mmCIF file of C-alpha atoms and ligand atoms in Angstrom:
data_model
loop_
_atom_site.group_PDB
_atom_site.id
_atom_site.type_symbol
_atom_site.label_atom_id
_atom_site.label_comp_id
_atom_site.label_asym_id
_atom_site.label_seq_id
_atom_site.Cartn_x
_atom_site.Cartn_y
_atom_site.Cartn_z
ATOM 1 C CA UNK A 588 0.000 0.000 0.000
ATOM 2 C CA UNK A 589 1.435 3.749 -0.237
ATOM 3 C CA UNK A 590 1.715 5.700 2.487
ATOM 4 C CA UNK A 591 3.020 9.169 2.768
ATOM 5 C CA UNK A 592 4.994 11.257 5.888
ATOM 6 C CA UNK A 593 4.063 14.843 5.881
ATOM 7 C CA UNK A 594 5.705 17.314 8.915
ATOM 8 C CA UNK A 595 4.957 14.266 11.577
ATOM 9 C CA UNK A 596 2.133 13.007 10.397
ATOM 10 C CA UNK A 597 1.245 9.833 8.378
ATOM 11 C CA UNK A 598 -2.003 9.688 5.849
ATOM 12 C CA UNK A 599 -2.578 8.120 2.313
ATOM 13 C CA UNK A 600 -0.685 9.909 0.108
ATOM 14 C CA UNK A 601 -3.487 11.725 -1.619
ATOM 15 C CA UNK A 602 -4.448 13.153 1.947
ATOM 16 C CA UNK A 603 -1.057 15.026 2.556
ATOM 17 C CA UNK A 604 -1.651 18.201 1.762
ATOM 18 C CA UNK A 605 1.715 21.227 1.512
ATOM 19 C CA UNK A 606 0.800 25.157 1.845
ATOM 20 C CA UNK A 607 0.954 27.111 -1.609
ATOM 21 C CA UNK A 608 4.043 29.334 0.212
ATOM 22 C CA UNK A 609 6.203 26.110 0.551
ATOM 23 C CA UNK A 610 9.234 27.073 -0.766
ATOM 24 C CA UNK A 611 9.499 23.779 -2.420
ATOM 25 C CA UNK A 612 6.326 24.196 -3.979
ATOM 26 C CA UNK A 613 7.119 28.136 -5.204
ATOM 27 C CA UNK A 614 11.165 27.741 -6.004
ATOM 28 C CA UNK A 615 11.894 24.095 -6.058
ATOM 29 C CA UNK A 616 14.188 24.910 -3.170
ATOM 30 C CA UNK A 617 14.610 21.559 -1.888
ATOM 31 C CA UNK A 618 16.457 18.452 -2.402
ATOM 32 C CA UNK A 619 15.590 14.894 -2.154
ATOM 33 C CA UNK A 620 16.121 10.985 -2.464
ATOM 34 C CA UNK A 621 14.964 7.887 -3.948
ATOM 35 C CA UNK A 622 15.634 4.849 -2.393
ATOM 36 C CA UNK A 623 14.923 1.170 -3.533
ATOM 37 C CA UNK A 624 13.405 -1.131 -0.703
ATOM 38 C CA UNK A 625 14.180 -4.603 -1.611
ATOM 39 C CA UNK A 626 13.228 -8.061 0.489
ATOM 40 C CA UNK A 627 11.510 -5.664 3.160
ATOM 41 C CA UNK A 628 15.203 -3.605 3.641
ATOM 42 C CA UNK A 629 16.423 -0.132 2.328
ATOM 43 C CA UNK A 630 19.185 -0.914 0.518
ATOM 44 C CA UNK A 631 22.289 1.474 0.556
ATOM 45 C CA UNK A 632 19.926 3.412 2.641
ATOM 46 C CA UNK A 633 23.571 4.881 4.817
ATOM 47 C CA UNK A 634 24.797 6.179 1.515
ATOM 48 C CA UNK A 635 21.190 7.572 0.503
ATOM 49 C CA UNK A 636 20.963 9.500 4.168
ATOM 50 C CA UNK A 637 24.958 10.771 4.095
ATOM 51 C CA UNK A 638 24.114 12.126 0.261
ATOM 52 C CA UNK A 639 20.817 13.673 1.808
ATOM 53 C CA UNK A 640 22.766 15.744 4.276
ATOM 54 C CA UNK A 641 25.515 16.571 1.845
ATOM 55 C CA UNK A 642 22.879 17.841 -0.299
ATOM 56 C CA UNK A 643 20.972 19.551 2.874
ATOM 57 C CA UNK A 644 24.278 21.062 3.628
ATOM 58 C CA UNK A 645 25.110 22.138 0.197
ATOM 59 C CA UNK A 646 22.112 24.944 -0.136
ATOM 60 C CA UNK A 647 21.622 25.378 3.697
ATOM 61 C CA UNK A 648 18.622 23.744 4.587
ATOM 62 C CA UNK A 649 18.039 22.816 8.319
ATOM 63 C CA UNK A 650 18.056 19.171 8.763
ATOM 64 C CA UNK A 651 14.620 18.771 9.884
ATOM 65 C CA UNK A 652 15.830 15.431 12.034
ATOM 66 C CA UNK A 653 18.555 14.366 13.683
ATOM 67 C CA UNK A 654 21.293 12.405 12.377
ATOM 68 C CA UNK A 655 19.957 8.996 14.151
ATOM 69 C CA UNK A 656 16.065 9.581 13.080
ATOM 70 C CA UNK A 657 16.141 9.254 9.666
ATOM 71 C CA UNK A 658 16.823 5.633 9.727
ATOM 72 C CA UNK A 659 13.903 4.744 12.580
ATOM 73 C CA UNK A 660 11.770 7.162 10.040
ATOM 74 C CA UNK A 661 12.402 5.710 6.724
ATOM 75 C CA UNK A 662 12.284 1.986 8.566
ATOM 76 C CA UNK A 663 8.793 2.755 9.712
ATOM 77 C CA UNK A 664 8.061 3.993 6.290
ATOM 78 C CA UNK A 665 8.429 0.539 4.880
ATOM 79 C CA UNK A 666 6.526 -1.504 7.579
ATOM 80 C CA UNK A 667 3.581 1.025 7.302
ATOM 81 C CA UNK A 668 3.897 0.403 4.270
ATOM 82 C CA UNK A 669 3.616 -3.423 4.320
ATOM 83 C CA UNK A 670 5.640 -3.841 1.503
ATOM 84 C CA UNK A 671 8.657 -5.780 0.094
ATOM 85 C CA UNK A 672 9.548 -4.166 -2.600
ATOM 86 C CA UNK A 673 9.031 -0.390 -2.837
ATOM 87 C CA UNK A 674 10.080 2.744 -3.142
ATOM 88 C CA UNK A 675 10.521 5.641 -0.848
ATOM 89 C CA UNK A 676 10.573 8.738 -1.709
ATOM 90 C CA UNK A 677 11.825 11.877 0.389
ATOM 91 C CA UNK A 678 11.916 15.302 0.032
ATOM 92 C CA UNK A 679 12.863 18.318 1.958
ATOM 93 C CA UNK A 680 12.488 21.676 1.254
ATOM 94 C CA UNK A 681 13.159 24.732 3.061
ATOM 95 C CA UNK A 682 9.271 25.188 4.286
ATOM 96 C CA UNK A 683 6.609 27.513 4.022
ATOM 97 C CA UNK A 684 7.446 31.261 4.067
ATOM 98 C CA UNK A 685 6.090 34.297 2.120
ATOM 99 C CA UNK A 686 7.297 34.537 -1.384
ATOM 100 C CA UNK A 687 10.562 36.283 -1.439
ATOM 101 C CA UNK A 688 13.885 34.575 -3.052
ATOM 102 C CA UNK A 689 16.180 34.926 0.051
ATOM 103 C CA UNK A 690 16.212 33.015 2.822
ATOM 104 C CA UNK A 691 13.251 33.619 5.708
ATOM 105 C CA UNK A 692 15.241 34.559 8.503
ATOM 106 C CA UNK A 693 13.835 31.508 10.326
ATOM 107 C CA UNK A 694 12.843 28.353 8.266
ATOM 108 C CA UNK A 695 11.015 25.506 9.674
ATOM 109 C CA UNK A 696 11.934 22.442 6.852
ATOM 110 C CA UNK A 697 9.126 20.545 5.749
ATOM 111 C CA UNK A 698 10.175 16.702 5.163
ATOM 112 C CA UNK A 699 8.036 14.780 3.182
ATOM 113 C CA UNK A 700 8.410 11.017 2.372
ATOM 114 C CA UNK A 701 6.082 8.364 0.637
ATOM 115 C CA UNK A 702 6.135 4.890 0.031
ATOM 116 C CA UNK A 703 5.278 3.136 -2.784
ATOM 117 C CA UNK A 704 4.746 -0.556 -4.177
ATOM 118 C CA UNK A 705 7.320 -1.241 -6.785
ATOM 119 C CA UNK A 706 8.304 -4.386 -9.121
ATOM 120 C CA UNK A 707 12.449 -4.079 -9.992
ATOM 121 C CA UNK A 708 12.689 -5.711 -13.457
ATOM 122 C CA UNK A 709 16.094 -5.761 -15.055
ATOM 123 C CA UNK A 710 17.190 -6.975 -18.049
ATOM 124 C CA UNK A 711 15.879 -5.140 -21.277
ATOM 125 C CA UNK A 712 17.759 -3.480 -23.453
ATOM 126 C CA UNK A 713 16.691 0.508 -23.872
ATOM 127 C CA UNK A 714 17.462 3.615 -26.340
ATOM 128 C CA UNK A 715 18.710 6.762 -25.246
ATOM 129 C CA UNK A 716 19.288 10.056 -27.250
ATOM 130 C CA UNK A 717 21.755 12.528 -26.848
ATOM 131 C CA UNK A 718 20.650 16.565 -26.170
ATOM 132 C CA UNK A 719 22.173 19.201 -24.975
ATOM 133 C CA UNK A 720 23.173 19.435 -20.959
ATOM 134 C CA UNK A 721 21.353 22.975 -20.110
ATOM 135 C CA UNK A 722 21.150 22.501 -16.416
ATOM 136 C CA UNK A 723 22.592 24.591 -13.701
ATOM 137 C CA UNK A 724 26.790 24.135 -12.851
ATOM 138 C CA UNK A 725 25.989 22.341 -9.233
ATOM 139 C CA UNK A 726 24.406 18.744 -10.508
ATOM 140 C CA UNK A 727 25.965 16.848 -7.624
ATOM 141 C CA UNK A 728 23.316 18.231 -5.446
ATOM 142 C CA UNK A 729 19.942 16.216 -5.468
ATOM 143 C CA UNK A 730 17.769 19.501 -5.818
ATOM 144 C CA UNK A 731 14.360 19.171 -6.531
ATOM 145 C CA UNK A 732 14.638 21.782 -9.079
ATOM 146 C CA UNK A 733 14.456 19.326 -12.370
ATOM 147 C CA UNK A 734 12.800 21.082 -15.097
ATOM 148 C CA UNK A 735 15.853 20.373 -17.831
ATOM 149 C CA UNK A 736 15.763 16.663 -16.530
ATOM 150 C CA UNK A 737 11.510 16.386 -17.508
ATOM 151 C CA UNK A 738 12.250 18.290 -20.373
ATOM 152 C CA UNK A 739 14.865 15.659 -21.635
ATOM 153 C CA UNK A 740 13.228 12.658 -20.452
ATOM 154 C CA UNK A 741 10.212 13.810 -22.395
ATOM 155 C CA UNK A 742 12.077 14.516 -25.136
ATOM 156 C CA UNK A 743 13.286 10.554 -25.377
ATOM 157 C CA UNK A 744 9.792 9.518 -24.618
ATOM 158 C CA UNK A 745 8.549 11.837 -27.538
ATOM 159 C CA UNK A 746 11.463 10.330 -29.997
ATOM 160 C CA UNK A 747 10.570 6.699 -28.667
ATOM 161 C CA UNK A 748 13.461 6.219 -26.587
ATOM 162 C CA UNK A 749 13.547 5.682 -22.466
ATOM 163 C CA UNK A 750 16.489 7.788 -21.554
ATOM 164 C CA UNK A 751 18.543 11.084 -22.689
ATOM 165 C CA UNK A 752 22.365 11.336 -22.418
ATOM 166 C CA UNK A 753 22.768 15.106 -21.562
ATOM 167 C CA UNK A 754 26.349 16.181 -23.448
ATOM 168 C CA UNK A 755 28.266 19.422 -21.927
ATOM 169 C CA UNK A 756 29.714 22.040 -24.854
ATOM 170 C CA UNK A 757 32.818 19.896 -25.394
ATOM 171 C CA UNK A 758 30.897 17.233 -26.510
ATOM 172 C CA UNK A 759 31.065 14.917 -23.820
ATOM 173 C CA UNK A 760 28.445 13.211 -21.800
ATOM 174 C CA UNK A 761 27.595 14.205 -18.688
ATOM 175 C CA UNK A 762 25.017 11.711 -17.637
ATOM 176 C CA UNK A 763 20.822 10.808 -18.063
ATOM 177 C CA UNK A 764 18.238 12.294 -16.558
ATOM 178 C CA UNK A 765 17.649 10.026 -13.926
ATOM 179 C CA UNK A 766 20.732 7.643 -14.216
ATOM 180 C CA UNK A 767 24.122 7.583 -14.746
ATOM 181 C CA UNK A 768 25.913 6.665 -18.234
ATOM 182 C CA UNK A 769 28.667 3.887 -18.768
ATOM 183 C CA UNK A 770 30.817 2.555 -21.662
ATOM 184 C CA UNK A 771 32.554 0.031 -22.497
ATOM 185 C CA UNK A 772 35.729 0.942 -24.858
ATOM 186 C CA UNK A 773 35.997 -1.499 -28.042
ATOM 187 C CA UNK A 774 39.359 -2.267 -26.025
ATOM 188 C CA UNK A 775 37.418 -3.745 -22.709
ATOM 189 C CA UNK A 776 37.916 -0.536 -20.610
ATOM 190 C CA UNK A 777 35.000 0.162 -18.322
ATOM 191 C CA UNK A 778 34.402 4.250 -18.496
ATOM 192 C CA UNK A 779 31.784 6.712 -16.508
ATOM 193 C CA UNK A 780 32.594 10.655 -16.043
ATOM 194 C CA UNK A 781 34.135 11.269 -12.738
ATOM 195 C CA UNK A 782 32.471 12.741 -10.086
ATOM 196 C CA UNK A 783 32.887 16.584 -9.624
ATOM 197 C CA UNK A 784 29.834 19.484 -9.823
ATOM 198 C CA UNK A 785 28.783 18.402 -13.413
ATOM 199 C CA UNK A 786 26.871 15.158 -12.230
ATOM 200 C CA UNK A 787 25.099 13.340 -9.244
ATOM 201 C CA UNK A 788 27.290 11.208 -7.607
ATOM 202 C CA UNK A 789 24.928 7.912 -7.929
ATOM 203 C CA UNK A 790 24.725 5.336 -5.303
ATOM 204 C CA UNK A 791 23.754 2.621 -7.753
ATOM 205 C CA UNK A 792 27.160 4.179 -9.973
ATOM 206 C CA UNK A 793 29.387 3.857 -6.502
ATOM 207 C CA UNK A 794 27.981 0.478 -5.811
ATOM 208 C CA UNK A 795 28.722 -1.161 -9.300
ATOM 209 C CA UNK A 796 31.859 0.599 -9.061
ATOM 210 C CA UNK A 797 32.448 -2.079 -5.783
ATOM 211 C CA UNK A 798 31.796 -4.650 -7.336
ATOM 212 C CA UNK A 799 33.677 -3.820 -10.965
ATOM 213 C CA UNK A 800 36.809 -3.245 -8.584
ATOM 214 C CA UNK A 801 35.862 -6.665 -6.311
ATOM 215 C CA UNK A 802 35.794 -8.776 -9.514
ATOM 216 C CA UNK A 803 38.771 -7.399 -11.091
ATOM 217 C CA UNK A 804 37.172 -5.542 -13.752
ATOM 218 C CA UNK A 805 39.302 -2.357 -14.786
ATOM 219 C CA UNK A 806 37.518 1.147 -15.078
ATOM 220 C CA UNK A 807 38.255 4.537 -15.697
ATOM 221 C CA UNK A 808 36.357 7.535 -14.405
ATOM 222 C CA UNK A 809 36.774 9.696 -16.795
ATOM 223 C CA UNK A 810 34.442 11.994 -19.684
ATOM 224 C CA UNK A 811 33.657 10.466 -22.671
ATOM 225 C CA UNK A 812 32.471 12.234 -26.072
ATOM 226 C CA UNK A 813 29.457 10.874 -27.783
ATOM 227 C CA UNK A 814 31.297 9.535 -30.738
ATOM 228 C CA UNK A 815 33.311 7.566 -28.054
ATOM 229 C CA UNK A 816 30.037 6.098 -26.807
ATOM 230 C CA UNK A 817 28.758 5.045 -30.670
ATOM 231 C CA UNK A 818 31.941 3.462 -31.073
ATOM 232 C CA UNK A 819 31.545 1.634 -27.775
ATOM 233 C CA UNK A 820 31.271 -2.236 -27.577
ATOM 234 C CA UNK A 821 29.081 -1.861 -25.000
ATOM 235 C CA UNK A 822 26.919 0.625 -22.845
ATOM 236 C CA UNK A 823 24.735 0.926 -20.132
ATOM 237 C CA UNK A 824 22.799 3.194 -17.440
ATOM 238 C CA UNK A 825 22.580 2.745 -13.824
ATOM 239 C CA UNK A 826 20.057 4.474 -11.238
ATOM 240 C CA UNK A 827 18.139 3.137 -8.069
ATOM 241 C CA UNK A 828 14.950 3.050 -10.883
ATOM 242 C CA UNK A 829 16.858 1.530 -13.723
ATOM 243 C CA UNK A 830 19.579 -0.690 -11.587
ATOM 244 C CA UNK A 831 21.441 -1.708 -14.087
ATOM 245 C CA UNK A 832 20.023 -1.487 -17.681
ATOM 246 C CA UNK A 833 22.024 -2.125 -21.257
ATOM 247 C CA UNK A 834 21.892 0.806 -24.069
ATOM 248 C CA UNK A 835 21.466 -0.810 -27.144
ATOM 249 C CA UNK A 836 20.837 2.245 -29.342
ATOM 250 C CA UNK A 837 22.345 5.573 -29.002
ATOM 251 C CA UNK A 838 20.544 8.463 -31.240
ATOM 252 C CA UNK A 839 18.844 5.415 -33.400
ATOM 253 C CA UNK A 840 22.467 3.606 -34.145
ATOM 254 C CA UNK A 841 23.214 0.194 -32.520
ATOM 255 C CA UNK A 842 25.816 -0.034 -29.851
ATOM 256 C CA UNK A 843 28.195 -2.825 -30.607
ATOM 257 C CA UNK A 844 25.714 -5.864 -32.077
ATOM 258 C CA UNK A 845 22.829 -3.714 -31.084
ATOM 259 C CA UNK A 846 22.122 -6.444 -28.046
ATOM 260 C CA UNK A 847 22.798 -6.702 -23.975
ATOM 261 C CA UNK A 848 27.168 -6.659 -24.040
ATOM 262 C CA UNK A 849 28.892 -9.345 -22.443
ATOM 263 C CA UNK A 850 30.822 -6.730 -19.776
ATOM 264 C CA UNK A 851 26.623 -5.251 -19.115
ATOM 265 C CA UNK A 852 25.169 -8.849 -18.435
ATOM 266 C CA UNK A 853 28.124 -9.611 -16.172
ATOM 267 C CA UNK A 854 27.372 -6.154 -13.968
ATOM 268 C CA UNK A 855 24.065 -6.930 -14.042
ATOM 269 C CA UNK A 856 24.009 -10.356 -12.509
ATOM 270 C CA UNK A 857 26.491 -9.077 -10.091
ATOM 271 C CA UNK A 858 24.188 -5.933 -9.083
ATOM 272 C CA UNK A 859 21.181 -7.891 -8.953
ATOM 273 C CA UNK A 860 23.170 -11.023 -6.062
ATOM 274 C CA UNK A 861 24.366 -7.807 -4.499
ATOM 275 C CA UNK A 862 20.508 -6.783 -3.701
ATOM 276 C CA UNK A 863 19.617 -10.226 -3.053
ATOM 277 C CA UNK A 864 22.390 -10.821 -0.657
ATOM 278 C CA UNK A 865 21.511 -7.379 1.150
ATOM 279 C CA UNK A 866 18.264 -8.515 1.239
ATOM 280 C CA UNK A 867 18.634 -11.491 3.459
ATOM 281 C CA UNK A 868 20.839 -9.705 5.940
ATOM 282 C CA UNK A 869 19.000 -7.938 7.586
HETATM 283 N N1 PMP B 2230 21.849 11.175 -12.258
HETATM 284 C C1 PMP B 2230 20.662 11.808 -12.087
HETATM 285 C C2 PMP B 2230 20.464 13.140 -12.728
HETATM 286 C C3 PMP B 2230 19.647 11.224 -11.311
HETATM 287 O O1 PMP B 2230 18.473 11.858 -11.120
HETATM 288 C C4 PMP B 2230 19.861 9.931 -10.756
HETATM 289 C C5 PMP B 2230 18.772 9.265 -9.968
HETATM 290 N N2 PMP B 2230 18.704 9.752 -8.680
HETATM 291 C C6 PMP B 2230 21.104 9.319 -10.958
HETATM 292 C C7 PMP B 2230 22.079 9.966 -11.714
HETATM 293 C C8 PMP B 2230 21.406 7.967 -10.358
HETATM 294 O O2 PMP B 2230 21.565 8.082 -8.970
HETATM 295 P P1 PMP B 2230 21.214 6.871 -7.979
HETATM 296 O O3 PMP B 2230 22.006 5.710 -8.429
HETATM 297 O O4 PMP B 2230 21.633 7.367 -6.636
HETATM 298 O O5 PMP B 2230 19.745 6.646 -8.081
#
């Protein structure tokens, strides 16, 4: 069933109900998460909270718990819930104040989370496109503010593709709207951009970069150009939505043999025993 948190109180979701002045609401000033519940646990959910507060930190909104509350929260979130497999969705912003761009000189955050029923499927093979990157120079923070992301995902939907690769003015891929892009080099070499202000720092990208570094598999973290990624044997996308999903087509041409690479099928069976074995942990 979904459930939703709203300032300390739990309801359905369609009863939660935010003031027109939240600041979330009138500036997407806010910043959130998404994380996958899987066999009744969060998984990565330390990562998800430590890139919460980083983000939190990062445009100075109040933490509107403390450090050891999010976990109890987000736990209780699930078995409200009564689900297995979900997602949970959080948001905070920094709360309801008259409209005015600066700071109120006091802000009370308002936290929002929900939980939903969700089936992970991996496997298929998907299209992306490649557009233009015209978001704002500090993409490492999870802000709420994602109009160039719907733009671009609704720009693949609209050219029958699932995902755009957004590509900075030298040409070289930044990452999708709601995942983050891989190669692999004709030559075996594992690539994704490196972290710095230009992307979001996945959780599902650090965890596959575990496991590519447990099994021995070389990588580089490093930009690559578009052409780089049509010439590629191989590609993929990763995202706690998408886990780990192959590219077979990039701007309509076929990515090596136009099927699921050897290198992608590999990461993916690895990612998905990872989540299993997390799974039965706990
Ligand atoms: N980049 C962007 C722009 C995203 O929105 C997401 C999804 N949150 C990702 C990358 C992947 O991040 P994660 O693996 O933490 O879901």
């Amino acid at each position: 069933m979904s459930i939703a948190y709203l300032n300390g109180h739990w309801s359905k979701p369609e009863d939660a109900k935010i003031s027109v002045f939240d600041r979330g609401f009138m500036f997407g000033d806010g910043v959130y998460e998404v994380m996958p519940v899987y066999h009744g646990h969060i998984f990565t959910l330390d990562q998800h909270i430590a890139r919460l507060k980083r983000s939190m930190a990062e445009v100075r909104i109040q933490s509107p718990l403390d450090a050891s509350a999010w976990k109890v929260l987000l736990e209780e979130a699930v078995s409200r819930s009564g689900e297995q497999n979900a997602l949970i969705y959080l948001q905070v912003t920094r709360g309801v104040a008259p409209r005015s761009h600066a700071f109120p000189d006091h802000h009370e955050s308002a936290l929002v989370v929900t939980a939903r029923r969700l089936r992970f499927l991996q496997g298929d093979g998907v299209d992306v496109i490649t557009i233009p990157d015209i978001r704002w120079k500090r993409c490492d923070i999870k802000s709420i503010s994602l109009l160039p992301n719907v733009l671009g995902k609704q720009q693949a939907k609209d050219s029958g593709a699932s995902e755009a690769w957004m590509v900075d003015s030298g040409g070289q891929v930044t990452e999708g709207t709601l995942s983050n892009a891989w190669i692999v080099t004709e030559r075996g070499e594992l690539i994704t951009r490196d972290v710095s202000h230009a992307i979001l720092n996945g959780i599902t990208r650090q965890a596959v970069l575990r496991l590519a570094t447990g099994a021995e598999i070389a990588f580089s973290e490093r930009p690559f150009t578009v052409n780089e990624a049509k010439a590629a044997r191989e590609a993929f996308i990763t995202g706690t939505t998408v886990l780990v999903t192959p590219v077979v087509r990039i701007d309509g041409e076929p990515v090596g043999n136009g099927r699921t690479g050897e290198f992608t099928a590999k990461l993916l069976a690895f990612y998905a025993r990872h989540m299993d074995n997390q799974g039965k942990e706990t």
